[in-house]
XYZ file of N, CA and C in Angstrom:
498
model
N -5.478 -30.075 8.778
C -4.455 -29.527 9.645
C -5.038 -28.326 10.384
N -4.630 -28.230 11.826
C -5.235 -26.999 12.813
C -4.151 -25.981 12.727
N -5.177 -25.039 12.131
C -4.028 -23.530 12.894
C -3.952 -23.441 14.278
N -2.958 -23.115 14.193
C -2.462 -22.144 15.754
C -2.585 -21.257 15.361
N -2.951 -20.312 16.671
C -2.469 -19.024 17.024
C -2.327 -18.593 17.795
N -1.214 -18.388 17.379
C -0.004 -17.574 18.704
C -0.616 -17.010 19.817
N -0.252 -16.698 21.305
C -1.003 -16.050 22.220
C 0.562 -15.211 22.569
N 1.372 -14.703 21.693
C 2.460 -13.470 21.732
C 1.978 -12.958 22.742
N 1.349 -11.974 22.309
C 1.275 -10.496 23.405
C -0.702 -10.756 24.318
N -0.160 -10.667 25.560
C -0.679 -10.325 26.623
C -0.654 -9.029 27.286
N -1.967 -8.458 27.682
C -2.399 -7.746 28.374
C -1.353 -6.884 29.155
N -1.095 -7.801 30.102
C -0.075 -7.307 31.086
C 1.641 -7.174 31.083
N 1.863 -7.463 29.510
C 3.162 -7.550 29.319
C 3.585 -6.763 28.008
N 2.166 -5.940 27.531
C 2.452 -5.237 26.181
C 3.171 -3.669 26.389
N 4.266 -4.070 25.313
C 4.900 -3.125 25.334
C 5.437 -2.379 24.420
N 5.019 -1.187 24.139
C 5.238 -0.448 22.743
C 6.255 -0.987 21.905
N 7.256 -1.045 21.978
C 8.647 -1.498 21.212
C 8.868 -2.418 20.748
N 7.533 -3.455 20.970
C 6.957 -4.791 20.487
C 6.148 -4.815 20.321
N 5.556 -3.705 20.208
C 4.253 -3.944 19.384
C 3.892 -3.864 17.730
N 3.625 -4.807 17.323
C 3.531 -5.309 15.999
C 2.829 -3.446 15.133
N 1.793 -3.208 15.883
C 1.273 -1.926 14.680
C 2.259 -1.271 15.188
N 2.951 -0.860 16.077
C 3.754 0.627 16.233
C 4.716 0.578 15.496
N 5.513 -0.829 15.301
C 6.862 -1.254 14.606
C 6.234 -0.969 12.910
N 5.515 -1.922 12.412
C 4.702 -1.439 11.499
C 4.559 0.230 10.538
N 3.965 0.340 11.461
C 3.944 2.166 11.347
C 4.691 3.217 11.604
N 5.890 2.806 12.295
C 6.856 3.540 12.405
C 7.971 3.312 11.094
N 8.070 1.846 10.592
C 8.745 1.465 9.682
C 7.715 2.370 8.327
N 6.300 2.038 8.186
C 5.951 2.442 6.646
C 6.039 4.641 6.570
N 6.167 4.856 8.617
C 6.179 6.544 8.364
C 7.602 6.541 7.826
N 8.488 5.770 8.177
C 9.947 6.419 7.137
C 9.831 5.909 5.451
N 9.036 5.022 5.732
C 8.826 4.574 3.825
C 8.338 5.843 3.082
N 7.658 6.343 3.617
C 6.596 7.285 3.152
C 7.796 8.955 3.259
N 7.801 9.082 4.357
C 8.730 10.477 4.777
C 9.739 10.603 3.706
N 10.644 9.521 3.454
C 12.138 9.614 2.506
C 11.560 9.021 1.249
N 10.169 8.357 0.745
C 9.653 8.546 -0.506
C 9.469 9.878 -1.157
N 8.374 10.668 0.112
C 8.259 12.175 -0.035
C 9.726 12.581 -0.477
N 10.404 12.714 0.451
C 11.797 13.510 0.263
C 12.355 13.392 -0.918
N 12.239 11.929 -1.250
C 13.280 11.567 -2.547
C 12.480 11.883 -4.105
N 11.119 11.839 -4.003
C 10.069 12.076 -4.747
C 9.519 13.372 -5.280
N 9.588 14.155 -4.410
C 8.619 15.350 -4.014
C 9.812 16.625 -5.044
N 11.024 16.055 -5.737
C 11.686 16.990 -6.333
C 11.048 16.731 -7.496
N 10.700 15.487 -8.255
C 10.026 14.921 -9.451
C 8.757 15.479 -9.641
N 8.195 16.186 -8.305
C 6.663 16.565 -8.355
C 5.782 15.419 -7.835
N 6.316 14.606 -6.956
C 5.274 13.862 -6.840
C 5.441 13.407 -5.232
N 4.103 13.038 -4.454
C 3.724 13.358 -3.117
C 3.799 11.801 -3.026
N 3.765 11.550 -1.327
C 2.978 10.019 -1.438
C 1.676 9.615 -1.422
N 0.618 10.592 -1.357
C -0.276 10.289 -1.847
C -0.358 10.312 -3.749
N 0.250 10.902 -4.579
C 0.731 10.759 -5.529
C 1.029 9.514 -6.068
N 2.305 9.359 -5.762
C 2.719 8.471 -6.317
C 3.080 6.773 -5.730
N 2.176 6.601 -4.874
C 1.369 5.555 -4.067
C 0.451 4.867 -5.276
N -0.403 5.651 -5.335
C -1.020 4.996 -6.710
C -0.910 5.062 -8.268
N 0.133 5.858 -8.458
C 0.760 5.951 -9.880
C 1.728 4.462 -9.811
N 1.798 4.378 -8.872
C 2.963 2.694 -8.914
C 2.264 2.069 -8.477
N 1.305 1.725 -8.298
C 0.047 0.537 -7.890
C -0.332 0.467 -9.649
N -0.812 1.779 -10.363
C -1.018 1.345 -11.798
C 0.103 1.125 -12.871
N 1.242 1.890 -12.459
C 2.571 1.344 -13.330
C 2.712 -0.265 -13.079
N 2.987 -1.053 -11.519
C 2.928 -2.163 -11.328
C 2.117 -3.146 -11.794
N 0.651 -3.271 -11.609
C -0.315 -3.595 -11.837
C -1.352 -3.698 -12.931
N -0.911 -2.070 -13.744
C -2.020 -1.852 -14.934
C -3.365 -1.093 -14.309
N -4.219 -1.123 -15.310
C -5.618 -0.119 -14.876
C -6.269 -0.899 -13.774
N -6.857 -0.136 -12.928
C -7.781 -0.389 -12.114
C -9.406 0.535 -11.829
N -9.989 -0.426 -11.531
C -11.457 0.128 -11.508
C -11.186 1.399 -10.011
N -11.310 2.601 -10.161
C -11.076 3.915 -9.218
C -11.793 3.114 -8.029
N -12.819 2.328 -7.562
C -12.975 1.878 -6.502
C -12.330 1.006 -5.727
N -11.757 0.081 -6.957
C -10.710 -0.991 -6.786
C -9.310 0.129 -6.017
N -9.046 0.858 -6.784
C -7.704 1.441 -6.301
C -8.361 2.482 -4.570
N -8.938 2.656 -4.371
C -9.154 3.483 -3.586
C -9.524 2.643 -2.132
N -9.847 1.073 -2.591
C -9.925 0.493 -1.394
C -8.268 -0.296 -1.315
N -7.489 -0.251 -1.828
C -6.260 -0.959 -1.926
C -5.545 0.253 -1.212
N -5.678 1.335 -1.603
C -5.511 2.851 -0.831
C -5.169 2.937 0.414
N -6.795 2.332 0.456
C -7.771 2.663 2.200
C -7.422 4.361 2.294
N -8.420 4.613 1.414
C -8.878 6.362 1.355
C -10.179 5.950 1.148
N -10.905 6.899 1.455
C -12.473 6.792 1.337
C -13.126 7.524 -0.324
N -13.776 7.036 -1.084
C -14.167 7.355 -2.079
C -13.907 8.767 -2.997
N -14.129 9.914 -1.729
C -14.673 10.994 -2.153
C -13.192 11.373 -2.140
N -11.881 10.988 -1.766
C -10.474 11.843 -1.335
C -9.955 11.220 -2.505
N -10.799 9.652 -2.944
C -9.344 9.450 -4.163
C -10.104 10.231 -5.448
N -11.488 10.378 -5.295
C -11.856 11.185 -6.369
C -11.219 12.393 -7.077
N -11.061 12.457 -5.723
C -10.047 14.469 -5.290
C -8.627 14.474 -5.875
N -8.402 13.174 -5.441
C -6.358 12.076 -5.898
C -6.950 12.171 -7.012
N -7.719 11.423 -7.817
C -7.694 11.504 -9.415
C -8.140 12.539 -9.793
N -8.361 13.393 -9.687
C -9.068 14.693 -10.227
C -7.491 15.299 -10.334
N -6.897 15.426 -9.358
C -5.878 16.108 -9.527
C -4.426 15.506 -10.459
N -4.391 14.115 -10.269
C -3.259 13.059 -11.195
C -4.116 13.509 -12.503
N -5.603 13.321 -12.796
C -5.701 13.735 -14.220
C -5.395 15.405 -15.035
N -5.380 16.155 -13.766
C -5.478 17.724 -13.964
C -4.120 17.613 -14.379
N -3.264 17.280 -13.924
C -1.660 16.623 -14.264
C -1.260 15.866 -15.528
N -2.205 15.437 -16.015
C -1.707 14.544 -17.439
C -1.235 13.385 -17.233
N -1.262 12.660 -15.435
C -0.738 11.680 -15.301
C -1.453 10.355 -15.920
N -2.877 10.605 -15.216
C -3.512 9.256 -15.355
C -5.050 9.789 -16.654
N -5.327 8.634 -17.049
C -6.836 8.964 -17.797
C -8.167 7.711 -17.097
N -9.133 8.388 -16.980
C -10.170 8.044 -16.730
C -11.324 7.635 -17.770
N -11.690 6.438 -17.921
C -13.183 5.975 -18.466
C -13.801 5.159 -18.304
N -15.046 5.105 -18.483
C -16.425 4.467 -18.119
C -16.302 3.082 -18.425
N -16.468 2.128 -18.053
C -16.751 0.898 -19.181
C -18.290 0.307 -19.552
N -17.944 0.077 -20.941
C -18.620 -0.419 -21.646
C -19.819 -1.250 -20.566
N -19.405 -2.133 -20.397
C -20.255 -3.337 -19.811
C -20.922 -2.752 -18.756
N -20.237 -1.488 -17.156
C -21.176 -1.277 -16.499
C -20.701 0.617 -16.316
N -21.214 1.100 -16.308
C -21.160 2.140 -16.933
C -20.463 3.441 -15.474
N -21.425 2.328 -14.277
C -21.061 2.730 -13.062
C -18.637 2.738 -12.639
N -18.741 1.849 -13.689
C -17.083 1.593 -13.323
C -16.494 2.547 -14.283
N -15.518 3.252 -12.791
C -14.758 3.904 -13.592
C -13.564 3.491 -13.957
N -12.513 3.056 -14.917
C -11.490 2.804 -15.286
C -10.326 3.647 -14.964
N -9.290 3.827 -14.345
C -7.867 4.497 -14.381
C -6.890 3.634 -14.547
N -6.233 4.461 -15.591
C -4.812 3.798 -16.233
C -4.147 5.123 -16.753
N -2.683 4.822 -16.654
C -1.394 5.859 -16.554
C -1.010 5.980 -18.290
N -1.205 7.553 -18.147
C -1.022 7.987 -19.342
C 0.625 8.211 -19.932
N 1.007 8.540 -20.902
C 2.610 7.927 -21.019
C 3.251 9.345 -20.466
N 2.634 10.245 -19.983
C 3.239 11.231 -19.113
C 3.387 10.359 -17.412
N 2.460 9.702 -17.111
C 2.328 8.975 -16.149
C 3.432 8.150 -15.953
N 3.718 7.172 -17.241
C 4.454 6.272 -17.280
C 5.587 6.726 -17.203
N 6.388 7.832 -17.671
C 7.130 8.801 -17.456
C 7.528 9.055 -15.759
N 6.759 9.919 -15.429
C 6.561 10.311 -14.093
C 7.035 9.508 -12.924
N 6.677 7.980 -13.325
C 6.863 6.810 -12.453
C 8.179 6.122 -12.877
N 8.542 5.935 -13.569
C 9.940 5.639 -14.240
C 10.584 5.422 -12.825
N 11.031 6.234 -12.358
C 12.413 6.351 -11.478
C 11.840 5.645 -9.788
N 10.334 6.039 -9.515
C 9.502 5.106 -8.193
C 10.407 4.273 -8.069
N 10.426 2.802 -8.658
C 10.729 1.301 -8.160
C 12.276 2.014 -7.866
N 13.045 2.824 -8.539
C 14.235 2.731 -7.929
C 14.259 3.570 -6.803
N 13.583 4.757 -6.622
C 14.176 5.385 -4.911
C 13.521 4.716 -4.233
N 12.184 3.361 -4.348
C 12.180 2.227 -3.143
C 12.481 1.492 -3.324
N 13.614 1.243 -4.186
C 14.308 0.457 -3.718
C 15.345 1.029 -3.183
N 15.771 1.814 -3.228
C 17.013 2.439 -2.570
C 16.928 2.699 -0.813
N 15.611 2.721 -0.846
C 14.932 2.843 0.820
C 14.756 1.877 1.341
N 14.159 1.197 0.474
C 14.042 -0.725 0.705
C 15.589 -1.137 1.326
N 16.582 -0.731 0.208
C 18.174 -1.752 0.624
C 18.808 -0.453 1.658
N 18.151 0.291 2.186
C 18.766 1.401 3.633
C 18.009 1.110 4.511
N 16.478 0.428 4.529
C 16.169 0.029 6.025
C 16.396 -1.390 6.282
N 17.039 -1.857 5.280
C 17.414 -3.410 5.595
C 18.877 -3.475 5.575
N 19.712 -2.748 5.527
C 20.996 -2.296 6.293
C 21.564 -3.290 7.332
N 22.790 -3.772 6.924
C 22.941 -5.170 8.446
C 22.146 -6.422 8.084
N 21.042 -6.566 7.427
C 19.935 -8.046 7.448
C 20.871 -8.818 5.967
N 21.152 -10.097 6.142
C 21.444 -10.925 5.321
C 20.499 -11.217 4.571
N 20.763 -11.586 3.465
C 19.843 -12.096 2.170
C 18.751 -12.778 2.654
N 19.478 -13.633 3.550
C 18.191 -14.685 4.362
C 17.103 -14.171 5.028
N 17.809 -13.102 6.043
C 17.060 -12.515 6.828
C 15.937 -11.484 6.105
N 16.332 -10.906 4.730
C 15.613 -10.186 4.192
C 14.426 -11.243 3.150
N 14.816 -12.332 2.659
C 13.691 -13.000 2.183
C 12.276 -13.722 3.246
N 13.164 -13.880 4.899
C 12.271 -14.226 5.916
C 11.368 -13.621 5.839
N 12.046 -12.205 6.330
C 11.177 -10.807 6.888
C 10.080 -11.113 5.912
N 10.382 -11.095 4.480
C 9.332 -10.646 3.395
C 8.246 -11.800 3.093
N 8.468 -13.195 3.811
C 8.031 -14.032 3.747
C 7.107 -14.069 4.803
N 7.481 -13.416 5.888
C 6.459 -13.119 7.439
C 5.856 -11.963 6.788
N 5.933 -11.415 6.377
C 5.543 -9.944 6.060
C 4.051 -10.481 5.329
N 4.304 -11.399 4.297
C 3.280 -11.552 3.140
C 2.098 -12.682 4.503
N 2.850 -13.532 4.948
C 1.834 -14.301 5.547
C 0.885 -13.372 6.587
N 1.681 -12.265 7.085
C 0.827 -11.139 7.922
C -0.245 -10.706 6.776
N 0.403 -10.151 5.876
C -0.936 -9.912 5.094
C -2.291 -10.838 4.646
N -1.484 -11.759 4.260
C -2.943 -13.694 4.166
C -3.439 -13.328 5.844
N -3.059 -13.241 6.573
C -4.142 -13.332 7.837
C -4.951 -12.210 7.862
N -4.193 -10.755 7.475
C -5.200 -9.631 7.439
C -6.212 -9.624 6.596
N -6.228 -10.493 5.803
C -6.696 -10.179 4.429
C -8.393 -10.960 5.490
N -7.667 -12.548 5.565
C -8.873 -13.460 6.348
C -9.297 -12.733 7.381
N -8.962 -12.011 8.407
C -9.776 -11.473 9.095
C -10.714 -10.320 7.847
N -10.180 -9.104 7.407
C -11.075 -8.220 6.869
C -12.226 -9.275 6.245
N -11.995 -10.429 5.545
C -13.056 -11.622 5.179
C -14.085 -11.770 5.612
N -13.478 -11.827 6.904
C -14.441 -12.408 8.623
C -15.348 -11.051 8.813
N -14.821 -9.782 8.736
C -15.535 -8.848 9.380
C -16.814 -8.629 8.410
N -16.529 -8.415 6.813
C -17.631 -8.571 5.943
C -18.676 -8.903 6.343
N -19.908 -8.197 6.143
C -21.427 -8.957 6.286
C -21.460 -9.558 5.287
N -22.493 -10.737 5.320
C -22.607 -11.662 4.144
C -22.901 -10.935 2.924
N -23.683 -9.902 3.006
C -24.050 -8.918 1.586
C -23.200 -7.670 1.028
N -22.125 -7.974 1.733
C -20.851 -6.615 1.450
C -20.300 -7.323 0.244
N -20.391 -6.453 -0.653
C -18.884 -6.208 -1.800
C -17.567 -6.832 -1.374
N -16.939 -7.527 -1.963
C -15.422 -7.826 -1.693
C -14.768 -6.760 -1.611
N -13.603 -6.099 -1.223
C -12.665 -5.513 -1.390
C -12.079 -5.718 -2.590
């Protein structure tokens, strides 16, 4: 079977208010802004607690693993975990097998800390989907995920043959 793809937006007809990254990014700056807001009384930032609920969700991850899921550059999530551990949130260790990997996983102050996350997004989640029917909200999330399968195949595509996976 042949993909299509769409030829949407043209040159001469693009227009901010349809444009897929501005909509995008204007939607994840209020995710982020009223996370802060709703968050930031608990002590916790969105750079914070961005990845304290990537490891509450998920479980431990290798600090490189989390830092490219991030998209922060090495040396800033070092700085992010230096400071979540200065906090008692998260713990850090080596593993066994390669010594180079570092391990992070949420300490039960962590687990603590994150408790209440899934509910103020969800509470942001069911206020920017305000008006959208059940339907309309499983679509969205269903276009949403297939946007990501294509981002994912392009970042694929851009890889040199000798690059690391993401």
């Amino acid at each position: 079977m042949s993909r299509v793809t769409p030829r949407f937006y043209q040159p001469d007809n693009y227009r901010r208010e349809e444009s897929l990254g501005w909509l995008l990014k204007r939607a994840m700056a209020t995710i982020v802004h009223q996370g802060d807001r709703r968050l930031t009384p608990l002590g916790l930032t969105h750079a914070q607690w961005s990845p304290l609920l990537r490891l509450r969700l998920s479980g431990p991850a290798p600090a490189a693993t989390l830092a490219a899921e991030l998209d922060i550059d090495p040396g800033a999530a070092t700085r992010l975990l230096d400071r979540l551990q200065a906090k008692g949130l998260i713990q850090r260790e080596r593993t066994l097998e390669d010594r180079r990997v570092v391990m992070v996983s949420l300490t039960a102050a962590g687990q603590e800390a994150t408790a209440g996350v899934p509910v103020v997004l969800a509470e942001i989640f069911n206020d920017l989907l305000t008006g959208f029917s059940d339907a309309e909200c499983r679509t969205l999330i269903s276009l949403l995920q297939r946007l990501v399968v294509n981002g994912e195949a392009l970042r694929g595509r851009d890889r040199a043959p000798n690059d690391e996976p993401i």
